[in-house]
Amino acid sequence: GAVVSQHPSRVICKSGTSVKIECRSLDFQATTMFWYRQFPKQSLMLMATSNEGSKATYEQGVEKDKFLINHASLTLSTLTVTSAHPEDSSFYICSAQREGAYNEQFFGPGTRLTVL
Amino acid sequence: QKEVEQNSGPLSVPEGAIASLNCTYSDRGSQSFFWYRQYSGKSPELIMFIYSNGDKEDGRFTAQLNKASQYVSLLIRDSQPSDSATYLCALMDSSYKLIFGSGTRLLVRP
């Protein structure tokens, strides 16, 4: 199967601190990964597309200086929420695209961020 | 008009029945369609994808695609209480992004 991991699964931090979330594809290489955010009882919102070896592409309204993305290898992308505030509290989920005929996206288990 | 439309539900079916989940989309050029299941508090899990018109079966699940009418459906046979979740329909756009519907909540009554 296609397994994607995320770490940490849950993080609580103080306002103003930075938090790094890791997304790894465990059994396949992923040139492209995606970062989503989901607020309670709402659908997934795509934040950015992470491309290995190049800059991420951010969706409209997402601050690239606040949500730093690094895709340094074919199996790892990181999202850093800088100077976090309570309104950044959310469920952050990554997905990795398995390249091939179908380009399916497989999701990580998500990271629940709570900013106090 | 949203690109991918789903009835939010909840769709309530008795255990053992067939659950039918529907999804319509606006972009006639869309080629790839995906169904994900999301349990409360968890991330989405890929159930099936479909590219060609017609039916595609995988165990208790059948995806149906009708490009002329621009709809995709997911049938779940012999529904179980463990199937209770939100089902997300998505299409893949030309830049490989998934465009999600808002999801249909399914409730399977024991």
Coordinates of C-alpha atoms in Angstrom, one line a residue:
Chain A
G1 CA 0.0 0.0 0.0
A2 CA 0.9 3.7 0.0
V3 CA 1.7 5.0 3.5
V4 CA 2.1 8.6 4.5
S5 CA 3.2 9.6 8.0
Q6 CA 3.0 12.9 9.8
H7 CA 4.8 14.0 12.9
P8 CA 3.8 15.2 15.4
S9 CA 0.2 14.0 15.6
R10 CA -0.7 16.6 18.1
V11 CA 1.0 19.8 19.3
I12 CA 0.1 22.5 21.8
C13 CA 2.2 25.6 21.7
K14 CA 2.2 29.1 23.0
S15 CA 1.2 32.1 20.9
G16 CA 4.2 33.5 19.0
T17 CA 6.2 30.3 18.7
S18 CA 6.9 28.3 15.6
V19 CA 5.8 24.7 14.9
K20 CA 7.3 22.3 12.4
I21 CA 5.2 19.5 10.9
E22 CA 6.8 16.7 8.9
C23 CA 5.2 14.7 6.2
R24 CA 6.8 11.5 4.9
S25 CA 5.9 9.1 2.2
L26 CA 7.1 5.8 3.6
D27 CA 6.9 3.4 0.7
F28 CA 7.0 5.5 -2.4
Q29 CA 8.7 8.6 -3.7
A30 CA 6.6 11.8 -4.0
T31 CA 7.8 14.7 -6.2
T32 CA 4.6 16.5 -5.2
M33 CA 3.0 16.8 -1.8
F34 CA 0.1 18.9 -0.7
W35 CA -0.7 20.7 2.6
Y36 CA -4.3 21.1 3.7
R37 CA -6.0 22.7 6.7
Q38 CA -9.4 21.6 8.0
F39 CA -11.4 23.5 10.6
P40 CA -14.1 21.7 12.6
K41 CA -17.1 20.6 10.5
Q42 CA -15.6 22.1 7.4
S43 CA -14.1 20.6 4.3
L44 CA -10.4 20.4 3.5
M45 CA -8.8 23.6 2.3
L46 CA -5.7 23.3 0.2
M47 CA -3.0 25.6 1.4
A48 CA -0.1 24.9 -0.9
T49 CA 1.5 22.5 -3.3
S50 CA 5.0 21.3 -2.3
N51 CA 7.4 20.5 -5.1
E52 CA 10.6 18.6 -4.5
G53 CA 13.6 20.8 -5.2
S54 CA 11.6 23.9 -5.9
K55 CA 9.5 26.5 -4.3
A56 CA 6.0 25.7 -3.0
T57 CA 3.0 27.1 -4.8
Y58 CA 0.6 28.7 -2.4
E59 CA -3.2 29.1 -2.7
Q60 CA -4.7 32.5 -2.8
G61 CA -5.0 34.0 0.7
V62 CA -2.3 31.7 2.3
E63 CA 0.7 33.7 3.6
K64 CA 3.9 32.1 2.3
D65 CA 6.0 33.8 4.9
K66 CA 3.8 32.5 7.7
F67 CA 3.5 28.9 6.4
L68 CA 7.0 27.9 5.3
I69 CA 7.2 24.8 3.2
N70 CA 10.4 22.8 2.4
H71 CA 10.4 19.7 0.2
A72 CA 14.0 18.7 0.5
S73 CA 13.8 15.1 -0.6
L74 CA 11.5 12.8 -2.5
T75 CA 10.0 11.5 0.7
L76 CA 9.8 14.5 3.0
S77 CA 8.0 17.8 3.1
T78 CA 7.8 20.1 6.1
L79 CA 5.4 22.8 7.0
T80 CA 6.5 25.4 9.6
V81 CA 3.8 27.6 11.1
T82 CA 5.8 30.7 12.1
S83 CA 4.7 33.0 14.9
A84 CA 1.6 30.9 15.6
H85 CA -1.6 32.5 16.9
P86 CA -4.7 31.0 18.3
E87 CA -6.5 31.4 14.9
D88 CA -3.9 29.1 13.4
S89 CA -5.3 26.3 15.6
S90 CA -6.5 23.7 13.2
F91 CA -6.1 20.2 11.8
Y92 CA -3.2 20.2 9.3
I93 CA -3.1 17.3 6.8
C94 CA -0.6 16.5 4.1
S95 CA -0.9 14.3 1.1
A96 CA 1.6 12.7 -1.2
Q97 CA 1.0 12.1 -4.8
R98 CA 2.1 8.7 -6.1
E99 CA 3.2 9.3 -9.7
G100 CA 2.0 7.0 -12.3
A101 CA -1.0 6.4 -14.5
Y102 CA -3.4 7.6 -11.9
N103 CA -1.5 10.1 -9.6
E104 CA -3.5 9.2 -6.6
Q105 CA -3.0 11.3 -3.4
F106 CA -2.6 9.5 -0.1
F107 CA -3.1 11.4 3.1
G108 CA -1.1 11.5 6.2
P109 CA -2.9 11.0 9.5
G110 CA -2.9 14.8 10.2
T111 CA -1.5 17.0 12.9
R112 CA -3.8 18.8 15.4
L113 CA -2.3 22.1 16.3
T114 CA -3.6 24.1 19.3
V115 CA -2.1 27.5 19.9
L116 CA -2.7 28.9 23.3
Chain B
Q1 CA -21.6 27.4 -8.6
K2 CA -19.2 25.1 -6.7
E3 CA -17.0 22.8 -8.9
V4 CA -17.9 19.7 -7.0
E5 CA -21.3 19.4 -5.3
Q6 CA -22.4 16.9 -2.7
N7 CA -25.5 16.6 -0.5
S8 CA -24.3 17.2 3.0
G9 CA -26.7 14.6 4.5
P10 CA -26.8 12.9 6.8
L11 CA -27.8 9.9 4.6
S12 CA -29.2 7.3 7.0
V13 CA -29.5 3.7 5.9
P14 CA -30.1 0.5 7.9
E15 CA -27.4 -2.0 8.3
G16 CA -27.2 -4.4 5.3
A17 CA -28.7 -1.9 2.9
I18 CA -27.1 -0.2 -0.1
A19 CA -25.9 3.3 0.5
S20 CA -25.8 5.5 -2.6
L21 CA -23.7 8.6 -2.5
N22 CA -23.8 11.1 -5.3
C23 CA -21.6 13.9 -6.6
T24 CA -21.9 16.3 -9.5
Y25 CA -19.2 18.5 -11.0
S26 CA -19.2 21.5 -13.3
D27 CA -16.0 21.1 -15.4
R28 CA -16.9 19.0 -18.3
G29 CA -13.2 18.5 -19.1
S30 CA -12.5 16.7 -15.8
Q31 CA -11.0 13.3 -16.2
S32 CA -10.1 11.8 -12.8
F33 CA -12.4 11.3 -9.9
F34 CA -11.8 10.0 -6.4
W35 CA -13.8 9.0 -3.4
Y36 CA -12.3 9.4 0.1
R37 CA -13.8 8.4 3.4
Q38 CA -13.1 10.5 6.5
Y39 CA -14.0 9.5 10.0
S40 CA -14.5 12.2 12.5
G41 CA -11.2 13.6 13.7
K42 CA -9.2 11.6 11.2
S43 CA -7.7 12.3 7.8
P44 CA -9.2 11.2 4.5
E45 CA -8.7 7.7 3.3
L46 CA -8.7 6.8 -0.4
I47 CA -11.5 4.3 -1.3
M48 CA -11.6 4.3 -5.0
F49 CA -10.7 6.3 -8.1
I50 CA -12.4 6.2 -11.5
Y51 CA -11.4 7.5 -14.9
S52 CA -13.7 5.8 -17.4
N53 CA -17.4 6.0 -17.9
G54 CA -19.3 3.1 -16.3
D55 CA -18.9 1.1 -13.2
K56 CA -15.8 0.1 -11.2
E57 CA -16.2 -2.4 -8.4
D58 CA -13.9 -3.1 -5.5
G59 CA -15.3 -5.3 -2.8
R60 CA -18.4 -3.8 -1.4
F61 CA -17.8 -0.5 -3.2
T62 CA -18.8 0.4 -6.7
A63 CA -18.0 3.8 -8.3
Q64 CA -20.0 5.0 -11.2
L65 CA -19.0 7.7 -13.6
N66 CA -21.2 9.4 -16.2
K67 CA -19.2 12.1 -18.0
A68 CA -22.1 13.1 -20.2
S69 CA -24.3 13.9 -17.2
Q70 CA -21.3 15.0 -15.1
Y71 CA -21.9 12.9 -12.1
V72 CA -20.0 10.4 -10.0
S73 CA -21.6 8.1 -7.5
L74 CA -20.4 5.6 -4.9
L75 CA -22.5 2.6 -3.9
I76 CA -21.7 0.7 -0.7
R77 CA -23.3 -2.7 -0.5
D78 CA -24.1 -4.5 2.7
S79 CA -23.6 -1.3 4.7
Q80 CA -22.1 -1.7 8.1
P81 CA -22.1 0.7 11.1
S82 CA -18.4 1.0 10.6
D83 CA -19.1 2.6 7.3
S84 CA -20.6 5.6 9.1
A85 CA -18.3 8.5 8.1
T86 CA -18.2 11.5 5.8
Y87 CA -17.6 10.6 2.1
L88 CA -15.7 13.1 0.1
C89 CA -15.9 13.3 -3.7
A90 CA -13.0 14.9 -5.5
L91 CA -11.8 15.6 -9.0
M92 CA -8.3 16.1 -10.1
D93 CA -7.6 19.3 -12.0
S94 CA -4.9 19.8 -14.7
S95 CA -2.3 20.7 -12.1
Y96 CA -3.0 17.5 -10.1
K97 CA -4.8 19.4 -7.4
L98 CA -7.8 17.7 -5.8
I99 CA -11.0 19.7 -5.8
F100 CA -13.2 18.4 -3.0
G101 CA -16.9 18.5 -2.5
S102 CA -18.1 19.4 1.0
G103 CA -18.8 15.7 1.8
T104 CA -21.8 13.6 2.5
R105 CA -22.2 12.2 6.0
L106 CA -23.4 8.6 6.0
L107 CA -25.0 7.0 9.1
V108 CA -25.6 3.3 9.1
R109 CA -28.1 2.3 11.7
P110 CA -27.5 -1.1 13.4

